[in-house]
Short mmCIF file of C-alpha atoms in Angstrom, two decimals:
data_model
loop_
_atom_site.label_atom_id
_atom_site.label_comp_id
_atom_site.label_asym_id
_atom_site.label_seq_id
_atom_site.Cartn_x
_atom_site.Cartn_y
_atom_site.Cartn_z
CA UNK H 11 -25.31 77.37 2.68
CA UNK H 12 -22.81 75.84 0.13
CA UNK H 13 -25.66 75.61 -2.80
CA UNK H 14 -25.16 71.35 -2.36
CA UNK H 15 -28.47 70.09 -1.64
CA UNK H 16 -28.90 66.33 -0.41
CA UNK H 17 -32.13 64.27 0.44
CA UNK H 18 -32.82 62.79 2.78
CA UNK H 19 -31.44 64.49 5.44
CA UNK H 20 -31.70 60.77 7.73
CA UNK H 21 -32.44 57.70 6.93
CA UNK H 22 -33.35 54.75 9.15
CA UNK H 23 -33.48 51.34 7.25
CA UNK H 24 -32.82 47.49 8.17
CA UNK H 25 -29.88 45.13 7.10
CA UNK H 26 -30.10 43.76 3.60
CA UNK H 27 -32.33 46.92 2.29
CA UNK H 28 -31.65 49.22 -0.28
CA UNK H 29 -31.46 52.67 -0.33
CA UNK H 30 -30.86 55.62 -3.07
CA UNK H 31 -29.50 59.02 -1.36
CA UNK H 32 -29.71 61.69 -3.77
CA UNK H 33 -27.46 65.03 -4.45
CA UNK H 34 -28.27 68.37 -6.21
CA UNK H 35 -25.27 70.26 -7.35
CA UNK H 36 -24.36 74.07 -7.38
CA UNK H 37 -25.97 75.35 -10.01
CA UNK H 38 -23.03 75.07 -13.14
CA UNK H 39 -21.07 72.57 -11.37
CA UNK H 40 -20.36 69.60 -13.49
CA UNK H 41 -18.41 67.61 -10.95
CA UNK H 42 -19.92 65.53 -8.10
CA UNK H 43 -18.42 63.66 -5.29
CA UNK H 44 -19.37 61.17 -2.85
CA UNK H 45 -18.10 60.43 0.52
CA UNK H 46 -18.65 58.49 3.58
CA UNK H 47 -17.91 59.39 6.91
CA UNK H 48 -17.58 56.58 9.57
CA UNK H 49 -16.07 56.22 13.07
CA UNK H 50 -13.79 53.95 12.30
CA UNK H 51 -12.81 54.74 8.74
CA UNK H 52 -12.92 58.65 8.80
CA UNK H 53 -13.68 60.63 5.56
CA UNK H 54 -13.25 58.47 2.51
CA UNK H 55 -13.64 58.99 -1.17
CA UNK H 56 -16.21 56.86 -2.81
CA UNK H 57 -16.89 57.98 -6.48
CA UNK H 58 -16.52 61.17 -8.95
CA UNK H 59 -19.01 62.18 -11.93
CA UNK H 60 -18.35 64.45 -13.99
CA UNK H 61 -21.28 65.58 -16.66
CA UNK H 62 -23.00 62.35 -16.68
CA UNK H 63 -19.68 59.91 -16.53
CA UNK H 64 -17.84 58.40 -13.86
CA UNK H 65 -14.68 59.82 -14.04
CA UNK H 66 -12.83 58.75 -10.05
CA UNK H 67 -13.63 55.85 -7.99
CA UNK H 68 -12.00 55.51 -4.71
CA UNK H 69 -13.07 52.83 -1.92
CA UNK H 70 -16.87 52.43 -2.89
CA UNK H 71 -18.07 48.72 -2.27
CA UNK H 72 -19.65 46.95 -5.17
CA UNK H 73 -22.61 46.58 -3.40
CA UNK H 74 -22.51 50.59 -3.76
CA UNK H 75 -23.36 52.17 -7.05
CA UNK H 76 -23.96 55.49 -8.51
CA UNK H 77 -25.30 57.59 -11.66
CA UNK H 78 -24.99 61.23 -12.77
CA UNK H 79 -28.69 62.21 -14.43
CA UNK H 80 -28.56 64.58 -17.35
CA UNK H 81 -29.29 67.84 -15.48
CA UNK H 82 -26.59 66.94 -13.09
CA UNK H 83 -28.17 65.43 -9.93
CA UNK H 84 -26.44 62.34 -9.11
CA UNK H 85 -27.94 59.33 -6.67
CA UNK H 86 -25.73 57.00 -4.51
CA UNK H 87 -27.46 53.91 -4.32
CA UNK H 88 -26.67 51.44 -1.37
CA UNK H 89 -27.76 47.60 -1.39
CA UNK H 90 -27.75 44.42 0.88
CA UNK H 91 -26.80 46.97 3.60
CA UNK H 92 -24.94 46.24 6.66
CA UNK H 93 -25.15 47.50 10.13
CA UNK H 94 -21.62 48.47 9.09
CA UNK H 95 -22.60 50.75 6.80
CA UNK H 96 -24.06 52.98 8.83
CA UNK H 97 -22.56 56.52 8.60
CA UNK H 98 -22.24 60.09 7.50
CA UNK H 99 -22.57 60.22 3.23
CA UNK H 100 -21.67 63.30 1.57
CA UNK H 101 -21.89 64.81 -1.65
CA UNK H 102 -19.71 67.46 -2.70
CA UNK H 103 -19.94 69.37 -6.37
CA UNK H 104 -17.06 71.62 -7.94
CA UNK H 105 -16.73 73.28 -11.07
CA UNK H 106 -13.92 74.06 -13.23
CA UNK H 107 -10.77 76.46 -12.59
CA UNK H 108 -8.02 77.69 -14.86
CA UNK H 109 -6.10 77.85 -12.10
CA UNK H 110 -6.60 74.25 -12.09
CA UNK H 111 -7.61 73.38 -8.24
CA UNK H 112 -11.37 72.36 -8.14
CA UNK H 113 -12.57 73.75 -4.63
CA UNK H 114 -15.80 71.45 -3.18
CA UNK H 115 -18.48 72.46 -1.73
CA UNK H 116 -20.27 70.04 0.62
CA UNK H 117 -23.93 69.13 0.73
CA UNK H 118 -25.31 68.64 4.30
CA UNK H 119 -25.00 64.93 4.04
CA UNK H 120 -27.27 62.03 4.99
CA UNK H 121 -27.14 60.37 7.73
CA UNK H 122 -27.94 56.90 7.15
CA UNK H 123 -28.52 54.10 9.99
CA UNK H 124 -28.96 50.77 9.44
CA UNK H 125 -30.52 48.64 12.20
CA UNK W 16 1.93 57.19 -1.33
CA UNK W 17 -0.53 60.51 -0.58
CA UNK W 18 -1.10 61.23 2.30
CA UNK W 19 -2.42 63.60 5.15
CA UNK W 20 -1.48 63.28 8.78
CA UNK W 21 -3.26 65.56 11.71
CA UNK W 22 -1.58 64.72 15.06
CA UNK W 23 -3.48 66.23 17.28
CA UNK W 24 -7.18 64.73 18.19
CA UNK W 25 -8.45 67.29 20.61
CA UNK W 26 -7.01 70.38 21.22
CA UNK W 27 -8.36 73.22 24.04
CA UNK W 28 -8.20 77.31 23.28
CA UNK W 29 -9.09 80.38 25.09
CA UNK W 30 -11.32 82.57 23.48
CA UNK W 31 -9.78 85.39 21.69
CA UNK W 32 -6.78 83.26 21.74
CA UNK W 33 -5.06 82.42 18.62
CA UNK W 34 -4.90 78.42 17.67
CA UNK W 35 -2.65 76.41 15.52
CA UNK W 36 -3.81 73.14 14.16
CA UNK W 37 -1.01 70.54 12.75
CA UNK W 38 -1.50 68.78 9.63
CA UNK W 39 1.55 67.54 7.31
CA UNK W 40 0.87 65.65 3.90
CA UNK W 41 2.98 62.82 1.70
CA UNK W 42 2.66 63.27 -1.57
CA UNK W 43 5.90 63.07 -4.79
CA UNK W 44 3.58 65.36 -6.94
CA UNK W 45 5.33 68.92 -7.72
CA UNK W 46 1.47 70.36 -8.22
CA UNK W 47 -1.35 69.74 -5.37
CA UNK W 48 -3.36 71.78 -3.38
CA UNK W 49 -3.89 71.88 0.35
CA UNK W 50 -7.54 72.24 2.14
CA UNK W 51 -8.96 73.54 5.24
CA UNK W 52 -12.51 72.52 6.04
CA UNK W 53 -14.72 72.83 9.45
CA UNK W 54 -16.99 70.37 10.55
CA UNK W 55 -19.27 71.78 13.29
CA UNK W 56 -21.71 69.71 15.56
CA UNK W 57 -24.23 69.65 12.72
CA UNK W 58 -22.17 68.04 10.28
CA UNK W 59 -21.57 70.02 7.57
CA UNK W 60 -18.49 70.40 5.89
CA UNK W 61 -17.85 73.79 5.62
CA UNK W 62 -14.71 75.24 3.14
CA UNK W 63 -12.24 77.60 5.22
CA UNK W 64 -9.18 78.16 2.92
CA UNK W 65 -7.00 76.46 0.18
CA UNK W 66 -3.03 76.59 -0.55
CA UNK W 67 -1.67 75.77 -3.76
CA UNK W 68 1.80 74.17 -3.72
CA UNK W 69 3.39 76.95 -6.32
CA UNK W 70 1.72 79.69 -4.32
CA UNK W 71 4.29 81.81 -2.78
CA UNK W 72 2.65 84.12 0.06
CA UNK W 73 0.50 82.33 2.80
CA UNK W 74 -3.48 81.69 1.99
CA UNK W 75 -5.34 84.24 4.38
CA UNK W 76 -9.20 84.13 4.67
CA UNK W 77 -10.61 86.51 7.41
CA UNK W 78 -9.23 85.10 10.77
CA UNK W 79 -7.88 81.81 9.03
CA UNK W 80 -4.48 81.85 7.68
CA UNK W 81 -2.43 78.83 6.40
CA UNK W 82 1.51 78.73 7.45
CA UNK W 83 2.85 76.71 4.59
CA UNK W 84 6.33 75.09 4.95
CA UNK W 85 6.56 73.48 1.39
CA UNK W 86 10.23 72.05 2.48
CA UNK W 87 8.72 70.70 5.85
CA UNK W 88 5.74 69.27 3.75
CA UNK W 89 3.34 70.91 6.50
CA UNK W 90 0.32 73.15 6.12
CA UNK W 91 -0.86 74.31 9.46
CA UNK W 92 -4.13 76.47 10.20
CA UNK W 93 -3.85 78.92 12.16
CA UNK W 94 -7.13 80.20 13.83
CA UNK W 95 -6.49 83.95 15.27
CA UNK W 96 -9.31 85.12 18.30
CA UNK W 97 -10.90 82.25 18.79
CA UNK W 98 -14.61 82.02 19.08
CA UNK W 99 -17.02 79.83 20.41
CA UNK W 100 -18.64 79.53 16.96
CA UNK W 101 -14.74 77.95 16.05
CA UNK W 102 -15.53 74.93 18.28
CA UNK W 103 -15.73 71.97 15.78
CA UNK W 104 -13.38 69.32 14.09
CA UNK W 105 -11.49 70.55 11.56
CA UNK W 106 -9.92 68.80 8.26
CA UNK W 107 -7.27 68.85 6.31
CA UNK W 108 -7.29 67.44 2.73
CA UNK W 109 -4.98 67.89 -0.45
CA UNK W 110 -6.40 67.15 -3.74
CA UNK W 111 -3.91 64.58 -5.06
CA UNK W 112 -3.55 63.08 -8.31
CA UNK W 113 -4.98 59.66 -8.28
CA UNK W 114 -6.02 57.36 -10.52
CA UNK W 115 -6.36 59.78 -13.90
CA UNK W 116 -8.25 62.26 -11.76
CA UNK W 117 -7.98 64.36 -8.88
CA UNK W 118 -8.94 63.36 -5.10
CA UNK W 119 -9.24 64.75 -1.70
CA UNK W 120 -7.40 63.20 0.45
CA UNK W 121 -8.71 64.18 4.27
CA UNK W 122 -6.62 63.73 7.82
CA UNK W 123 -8.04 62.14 10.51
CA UNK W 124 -9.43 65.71 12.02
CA UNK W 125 -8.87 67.19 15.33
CA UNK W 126 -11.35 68.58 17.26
CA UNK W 127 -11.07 72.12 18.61
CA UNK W 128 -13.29 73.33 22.08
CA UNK W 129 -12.67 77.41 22.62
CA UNK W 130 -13.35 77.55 26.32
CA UNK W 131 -15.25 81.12 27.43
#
């Protein structure tokens, strides 16, 4: 058990819904991460927070958005979905080194499928 | 441009056997670090062991060690008596500096089946 805690575990929605995935970090990890894991596209980056502000955004649609809530949790929220969107999302938290690598620790991830 | 390369897809292993899983990165940056992570059946990413680029001696975690050839730009994993439990896809990544903050970058995965 990494400590990451994500809700819900699956998801089963339609095209054109919305949906808001939600991630609880370690406890005293500042940093979150969000990924999505396809077939086709592998493991990709989506978006960093870190305390509250978006501090990394990698290949995260527009119709994709996210927030970092004052004690931490963050929520991905997805919109006008597509069957293409259907995949593995991850959140991942880290906290600060002096060493200066930031090790993540991955949630259990949501599997979301869009029919 | 950063970036990770794992050759193999699917690779076989006798139990007890030791296993070596490929993975060779891109990157012009003389600081990054290097990432093993195991994804079984269930989907989970789980963390295995991490390399920093100035580190001199090999990353060892239990049965996982990482052979680190800075000059070759390669970071193999080297799983030693293989398990069942080891049958899974496994990751590379290296946390790259990207866009004013750091990244994971992940491979493609290969996916390893210990035979009994």
């Amino acid at each position: 058990d990494s400590g990451v805690t994500q809700t819900p575990k699956h998801l089963i929605t339609a095209t054109g819904q919305r949906v808001t995935l939600r991630c609880s970090p370690r406890s005293g990890d500042l940093s979150v991460y969000w990924y999505q894991q396809s077939l086709d596209q592998g493991l990709q980056f989506l978006i960093q927070y870190y305390n509250g502000e978006e501090r990394a955004k990698g290949n995260i649609l527009e119709r994709f958005s996210a927030q970092q809530f004052p004690d931490l949790h963050s929520e991905l929220n997805l919109s006008s979905l597509e069957l293409g969107d259907s995949a593995l999302y991850f959140c991942a938290s880290s906290a600060w080194k002096a060493s200066g690598y930031n090790e993540q620790f991955f949630g259990p991830g949501t599997r979301l499928t869009v029919l | 441009a950063q970036k990770i390369t794992q050759t193999q897809p699917g690779m076989f292993v006798q139990e007890k056997e030791a296993v070596t899983l490929d993975c060779t990165y891109d990157t012009s940056d003389q600081s990054y670090g290097l990432f093993w992570y195991k994804q079984p059946s269930s989907g989970e990413m789980i963390f295995l062991i991490y390399q920093g680029s100035y580190d001199e001696q090999n990353a060892t975690e239990g049965r996982y060690s990482l052979n680190f050839q800075k000059a070759r730009k390669s970071a193999n994993l080297v799983i030693s008596a293989s398990q069942l439990g080891d049958s899974a896809m496994y990751f590379c990544a290296m946390r790259a500096w990207m866009d004013s903050s750091y990244k994971l970058i992940f491979g493609s995965g290969t996916r390893l089946l210990v035979r009994p």
